[in-house]
Amino acid sequence: MKLRFLYLILFCIFSHGFSQNYEAKVDSIMNLMTLQEKIGQTVMYGGHWDQTGPVVGTDNRKYIREGNMGAMLNAMSVKGTRDLQKIAVEESRLGIPLLFGYDVIHGHRTIFPINLGLSASWDLKMVEESSRIAAEEASAEGLHWTFAPMIDVSREPRWGRISEGAGEDVYLNNEMAKAYIIGFQGDDLSKPNTILACAKHYVAYGAAQAGRDYHTVNIGEGELRNVYLPPFKAAVDAGVETFMSAFNELNGVPTSGNKFTLRDILRDEWKFDGFVVSDYTSINEMIKHGFAKDSTDTARIAMNAGVDMDMMGHVYRLHLKKLVEEGKVSGGYINDACKRILLAKYKLGLFDDPYRYIDKNRENTTKYKPEFLAKAREIAAASSVLLQNKNDALPLSKDSKKIAFIGPLVKDEYDIIGNWAAKGDRKGKAVSIFEGISEYLNPYQMLYAKGCKILGEDESGLEEAVSISKQAEEIVLVMGEGHHMSGEAASRTNLRIPGVQTNLIKRIREANPNKKIILVLMNGRPLNLSAEVDLVDAILEVWFPGTMGGAATADLLFGKVNPSGKLTVTFPRNVGQVPIYYNMKNTGRPIPDYNPKEDYKSNYIDVPNTPLFAFGHGLSYTDFRYSGLVLSSKDLSFSNSITASVEVSNTGNYDGHEIVQLYIHDKVGSTTRPVKELKGFRKIFLKKGETKTVTFTISVEDLKFYNSEMAYGVETGEFEIAITPSSEFKFKHIFNLID
Ligand code: GLC
């Protein structure tokens, strides 16, 4: 009986022919649906496998049978999704297939560096490759949709979720958003190895006050449009199929009930035609926000504002029908939401074959393919940033007699894959740094002591660690945060390396005053390393480098791979400087360079305004020299473009990649403009002794911003321009934008 309905649907759909005109097919299905069945498509509940938020009890199979569920999160595997899909297709009245979604954030089984690390590669191809591999592995386990990329610009290292994004810069977040989306969605969503991407968390979640997760966001519309919205517009332009509304309020209106962002901007200005899912119970949370009086009210507000699907909230399923009947919610909004969701299912091919992502052989043969692991190793190395390398302490030599590896993360295979590591294996699949090193050194060369834990005040292991350090020629410390110390609901007020790890570093330095000491850091946020920079010779930031992180780190330490990563977030001197980011405003009393202590200037009396490590900073084992910048013209007009070029030479002893960055400064604007803005970058490879010319093309499109009237445009006048290895520089060249 039920199957006939499915064939009936397919027949009346195909009555519109096999054309890709999904709209007509969807319309024909919707003509068969009751109001409650349309509402059912707007409902998403969680599977049994992972909990990613406060659990709200669900009777999934019942809801599926009733046609009261359109999608599930955290349900996967061929068997698991087949069982659930079978209920939807064969036991519900209309047999509409389910969507299966999951947080595939930086890999599914093969785990890549956390996204903050991936962004430090500045390698869009690698980022696309990482999400393509993630889509291959996730789709092989029945998943249709990932809740990624997270494209929240953030200048807040206290915020745990800075680990999930592409850092503080708008342009870089825009570019990374596009790369992830292309990787996940591929060029044809009907292929069973492609998955829907989801631009999240819409919007300005990264501006949470004091970096406290879920906290209030109060920013002007100019800041919203010039900083936090652009990556989401880039995602729309890249063809992202879904959005996720956020938890935070924005200027008094929760973003999961915010008509201005969800309809006026997303639909009316940007013409986005995909669907918007709420974050996990974020609709319900409007009661706690003090924005809705009860759950019925939250359903009314959210649907009228433009949230198409309710994740885990139980409010759409329970309240929308009555709200429509009472005229408090437009039936047209329900139709729009249902249609968008059905269209997404069509694009995935689920109406042609609801079981197309269910292939046992693919599930058994896709994960951890050797080529995936090799790519993860390559990308982890490219995502690491050499912050400091005094006296060329790195790379290490394999001929070293004995090296002491000390710290709580030396042998770690659990934290190394980071906070949100999907189905990444934490029980032995990941390569620890100690294991990676064993590819380079003989066992007798490798001394080891844990020294202390990541957290806690126990110093009982320090003595043994100091003793081990004394027996070695060189010392490698592997320290940092636990994976649970960043990510969601993991904000910190203190940015130091936690526990007694710094005490251990001090004790080891005291005992070995003249030895080479290397600090390898695993962490999910910018840290305050002011205490460590003078204690160690080199600092290698590997973030949480993923399944192959230990192998990649060893490749870097021994020079098989030359570090090329550059920071996409500022590392402050201390948390008191936060928020600190490279493209701040000049203020009316900027610090004069010559006299940082001059009175009555915008500075602190205890630390300089400069960061410890700046946006765009990252060292190499070789040296790159930049020639003077050459402009094709000093005058840019609205109808032409100009080029800016430099020659970059590798003057050192290693081949290597260099990330060449283009910055501009709009000197005078109808609203104040940042002191500098990244407007382009190129990752180039130079053999030692080689020189290449790097050229950027600049047009008025690169200079546009929202002014005080919220008009998006550009204003004539003088612009400074630079092409540099990092954001730490002084401008020396200008061009004019003329009418
Ligand atoms: C979480 C996160 C969001 C995630 C969702 C589903 O609370 O905020 O990023 O995609 O719930 O797990």
mmCIF file of N, CA and C in Angstrom, residues 368-427:
data_model
loop_
_atom_site.group_PDB
_atom_site.id
_atom_site.type_symbol
_atom_site.label_atom_id
_atom_site.label_comp_id
_atom_site.label_asym_id
_atom_site.label_seq_id
_atom_site.Cartn_x
_atom_site.Cartn_y
_atom_site.Cartn_z
ATOM 1 N N TYR A 368 39.673 6.163 5.528
ATOM 2 C CA TYR A 368 41.106 6.007 5.777
ATOM 3 C C TYR A 368 41.878 5.486 4.549
ATOM 4 N N LYS A 369 41.391 5.781 3.362
ATOM 5 C CA LYS A 369 42.164 5.364 2.183
ATOM 6 C C LYS A 369 43.590 5.892 2.311
ATOM 7 N N PRO A 370 44.583 5.150 1.862
ATOM 8 C CA PRO A 370 45.975 5.620 1.981
ATOM 9 C C PRO A 370 46.168 7.031 1.406
ATOM 10 N N GLU A 371 45.475 7.300 0.291
ATOM 11 C CA GLU A 371 45.640 8.637 -0.305
ATOM 12 C C GLU A 371 44.996 9.725 0.555
ATOM 13 N N PHE A 372 43.976 9.337 1.327
ATOM 14 C CA PHE A 372 43.368 10.317 2.244
ATOM 15 C C PHE A 372 44.338 10.623 3.388
ATOM 16 N N LEU A 373 44.957 9.567 3.894
ATOM 17 C CA LEU A 373 45.888 9.752 5.024
ATOM 18 C C LEU A 373 47.118 10.539 4.563
ATOM 19 N N ALA A 374 47.557 10.246 3.355
ATOM 20 C CA ALA A 374 48.717 10.977 2.820
ATOM 21 C C ALA A 374 48.380 12.461 2.658
ATOM 22 N N LYS A 375 47.182 12.738 2.206
ATOM 23 C CA LYS A 375 46.763 14.135 2.027
ATOM 24 C C LYS A 375 46.630 14.816 3.390
ATOM 25 N N ALA A 376 46.150 14.069 4.363
ATOM 26 C CA ALA A 376 46.005 14.635 5.715
ATOM 27 C C ALA A 376 47.373 14.976 6.292
ATOM 28 N N ARG A 377 48.356 14.159 5.985
ATOM 29 C CA ARG A 377 49.725 14.413 6.469
ATOM 30 C C ARG A 377 50.275 15.676 5.807
ATOM 31 N N GLU A 378 50.065 15.783 4.519
ATOM 32 C CA GLU A 378 50.550 16.950 3.759
ATOM 33 C C GLU A 378 49.889 18.229 4.255
ATOM 34 N N ILE A 379 48.584 18.159 4.463
ATOM 35 C CA ILE A 379 47.838 19.355 4.867
ATOM 36 C C ILE A 379 48.163 19.748 6.310
ATOM 37 N N ALA A 380 48.368 18.759 7.158
ATOM 38 C CA ALA A 380 48.718 19.073 8.557
ATOM 39 C C ALA A 380 50.056 19.805 8.609
ATOM 40 N N ALA A 381 50.985 19.395 7.781
ATOM 41 C CA ALA A 381 52.285 20.082 7.761
ATOM 42 C C ALA A 381 52.119 21.509 7.245
ATOM 43 N N ALA A 382 51.295 21.659 6.207
ATOM 44 C CA ALA A 382 51.122 22.989 5.601
ATOM 45 C C ALA A 382 50.322 23.928 6.500
ATOM 46 N N SER A 383 49.614 23.357 7.474
ATOM 47 C CA SER A 383 48.787 24.180 8.369
ATOM 48 C C SER A 383 49.555 24.638 9.604
ATOM 49 N N SER A 384 50.727 24.072 9.811
ATOM 50 C CA SER A 384 51.510 24.402 10.999
ATOM 51 C C SER A 384 52.261 25.711 10.777
ATOM 52 N N VAL A 385 52.475 26.436 11.878
ATOM 53 C CA VAL A 385 53.114 27.759 11.773
ATOM 54 C C VAL A 385 54.360 27.795 12.645
ATOM 55 N N LEU A 386 55.475 28.116 12.024
ATOM 56 C CA LEU A 386 56.728 28.276 12.774
ATOM 57 C C LEU A 386 56.736 29.695 13.338
ATOM 58 N N LEU A 387 56.452 29.819 14.639
ATOM 59 C CA LEU A 387 56.299 31.138 15.244
ATOM 60 C C LEU A 387 57.651 31.762 15.573
ATOM 61 N N GLN A 388 58.585 30.921 15.959
ATOM 62 C CA GLN A 388 59.885 31.430 16.404
ATOM 63 C C GLN A 388 60.938 30.382 16.080
ATOM 64 N N ASN A 389 62.129 30.843 15.679
ATOM 65 C CA ASN A 389 63.186 29.870 15.365
ATOM 66 C C ASN A 389 64.549 30.525 15.588
ATOM 67 N N LYS A 390 64.858 30.788 16.869
ATOM 68 C CA LYS A 390 66.095 31.507 17.187
ATOM 69 C C LYS A 390 67.307 30.688 16.762
ATOM 70 N N ASN A 391 68.263 31.350 16.174
ATOM 71 C CA ASN A 391 69.510 30.682 15.760
ATOM 72 C C ASN A 391 69.257 29.417 14.942
ATOM 73 N N ASP A 392 68.209 29.459 14.150
ATOM 74 C CA ASP A 392 67.898 28.315 13.284
ATOM 75 C C ASP A 392 67.921 27.005 14.061
ATOM 76 N N ALA A 393 67.277 27.049 15.194
ATOM 77 C CA ALA A 393 67.229 25.849 16.046
ATOM 78 C C ALA A 393 66.594 24.672 15.315
ATOM 79 N N LEU A 394 65.599 25.006 14.489
ATOM 80 C CA LEU A 394 64.989 23.984 13.628
ATOM 81 C C LEU A 394 65.500 24.218 12.215
ATOM 82 N N PRO A 395 65.547 23.147 11.412
ATOM 83 C CA PRO A 395 65.150 21.765 11.694
ATOM 84 C C PRO A 395 66.192 21.018 12.528
ATOM 85 N N LEU A 396 65.734 19.925 13.123
ATOM 86 C CA LEU A 396 66.590 19.040 13.909
ATOM 87 C C LEU A 396 67.360 18.140 12.956
ATOM 88 N N SER A 397 68.413 17.546 13.502
ATOM 89 C CA SER A 397 69.178 16.594 12.693
ATOM 90 C C SER A 397 68.894 15.173 13.190
ATOM 91 N N LYS A 398 68.803 14.266 12.237
ATOM 92 C CA LYS A 398 68.593 12.864 12.613
ATOM 93 C C LYS A 398 69.840 12.302 13.296
ATOM 94 N N ASP A 399 70.933 13.043 13.132
ATOM 95 C CA ASP A 399 72.196 12.545 13.715
ATOM 96 C C ASP A 399 72.350 12.939 15.178
ATOM 97 N N SER A 400 71.367 13.675 15.670
ATOM 98 C CA SER A 400 71.478 14.048 17.098
ATOM 99 C C SER A 400 71.621 12.773 17.924
ATOM 100 N N LYS A 401 72.446 12.824 18.923
ATOM 101 C CA LYS A 401 72.674 11.614 19.708
ATOM 102 C C LYS A 401 71.373 11.230 20.438
ATOM 103 N N LYS A 402 70.930 12.130 21.311
ATOM 104 C CA LYS A 402 69.698 11.817 22.044
ATOM 105 C C LYS A 402 68.829 13.066 22.122
ATOM 106 N N ILE A 403 67.569 12.899 21.885
ATOM 107 C CA ILE A 403 66.624 14.007 22.014
ATOM 108 C C ILE A 403 65.598 13.604 23.066
ATOM 109 N N ALA A 404 65.339 14.511 23.991
ATOM 110 C CA ALA A 404 64.323 14.231 25.027
ATOM 111 C C ALA A 404 62.999 14.805 24.552
ATOM 112 N N PHE A 405 61.977 13.976 24.540
ATOM 113 C CA PHE A 405 60.633 14.415 24.176
ATOM 114 C C PHE A 405 59.825 14.472 25.454
ATOM 115 N N ILE A 406 59.436 15.670 25.809
ATOM 116 C CA ILE A 406 58.829 15.861 27.133
ATOM 117 C C ILE A 406 57.522 16.635 27.016
ATOM 118 N N GLY A 407 56.503 16.200 27.735
ATOM 119 C CA GLY A 407 55.254 16.953 27.796
ATOM 120 C C GLY A 407 54.049 16.030 27.705
ATOM 121 N N PRO A 408 52.904 16.528 28.128
ATOM 122 C CA PRO A 408 51.693 15.698 28.191
ATOM 123 C C PRO A 408 51.115 15.339 26.834
ATOM 124 N N LEU A 409 51.602 15.979 25.763
ATOM 125 C CA LEU A 409 51.024 15.694 24.452
ATOM 126 C C LEU A 409 51.996 14.982 23.523
ATOM 127 N N VAL A 410 53.134 14.536 24.075
ATOM 128 C CA VAL A 410 54.118 13.852 23.225
ATOM 129 C C VAL A 410 53.534 12.581 22.622
ATOM 130 N N LYS A 411 52.877 11.787 23.453
ATOM 131 C CA LYS A 411 52.371 10.490 22.983
ATOM 132 C C LYS A 411 50.861 10.516 22.768
ATOM 133 N N ASP A 412 50.306 11.742 22.728
ATOM 134 C CA ASP A 412 48.856 11.852 22.640
ATOM 135 C C ASP A 412 48.294 11.389 21.292
ATOM 136 N N GLU A 413 47.251 10.565 21.357
ATOM 137 C CA GLU A 413 46.519 10.154 20.144
ATOM 138 C C GLU A 413 45.035 10.467 20.309
ATOM 139 N N TYR A 414 44.744 11.165 21.409
ATOM 140 C CA TYR A 414 43.330 11.413 21.757
ATOM 141 C C TYR A 414 42.956 12.863 21.458
ATOM 142 N N ASP A 415 43.732 13.800 21.996
ATOM 143 C CA ASP A 415 43.457 15.228 21.774
ATOM 144 C C ASP A 415 43.892 15.683 20.395
ATOM 145 N N ILE A 416 44.813 14.979 19.809
ATOM 146 C CA ILE A 416 45.491 15.437 18.578
ATOM 147 C C ILE A 416 44.523 15.677 17.429
ATOM 148 N N ILE A 417 43.329 15.033 17.465
ATOM 149 C CA ILE A 417 42.404 15.235 16.336
ATOM 150 C C ILE A 417 41.420 16.371 16.605
ATOM 151 N N GLY A 418 41.612 17.043 17.763
ATOM 152 C CA GLY A 418 40.857 18.263 17.987
ATOM 153 C C GLY A 418 39.483 18.044 18.574
ATOM 154 N N ASN A 419 38.741 19.166 18.723
ATOM 155 C CA ASN A 419 37.508 19.114 19.479
ATOM 156 C C ASN A 419 36.360 18.475 18.719
ATOM 157 N N TRP A 420 36.098 18.965 17.499
ATOM 158 C CA TRP A 420 34.909 18.452 16.819
ATOM 159 C C TRP A 420 35.358 17.543 15.685
ATOM 160 N N ALA A 421 35.667 16.310 16.035
ATOM 161 C CA ALA A 421 36.335 15.406 15.101
ATOM 162 C C ALA A 421 35.412 14.303 14.621
ATOM 163 N N ALA A 422 34.116 14.603 14.470
ATOM 164 C CA ALA A 422 33.160 13.691 13.812
ATOM 165 C C ALA A 422 33.392 12.254 14.275
ATOM 166 N N LYS A 423 33.640 11.330 13.329
ATOM 167 C CA LYS A 423 33.873 9.932 13.710
ATOM 168 C C LYS A 423 35.361 9.619 13.729
ATOM 169 N N GLY A 424 36.140 10.664 13.921
ATOM 170 C CA GLY A 424 37.587 10.457 14.024
ATOM 171 C C GLY A 424 37.892 9.519 15.174
ATOM 172 N N ASP A 425 38.883 8.665 14.971
ATOM 173 C CA ASP A 425 39.211 7.623 15.955
ATOM 174 C C ASP A 425 40.129 8.210 17.021
ATOM 175 N N ARG A 426 39.758 8.066 18.295
ATOM 176 C CA ARG A 426 40.608 8.549 19.391
ATOM 177 C C ARG A 426 41.229 7.388 20.156
ATOM 178 N N LYS A 427 41.191 6.228 19.574
ATOM 179 C CA LYS A 427 41.718 5.061 20.296
ATOM 180 C C LYS A 427 42.852 4.386 19.541
#
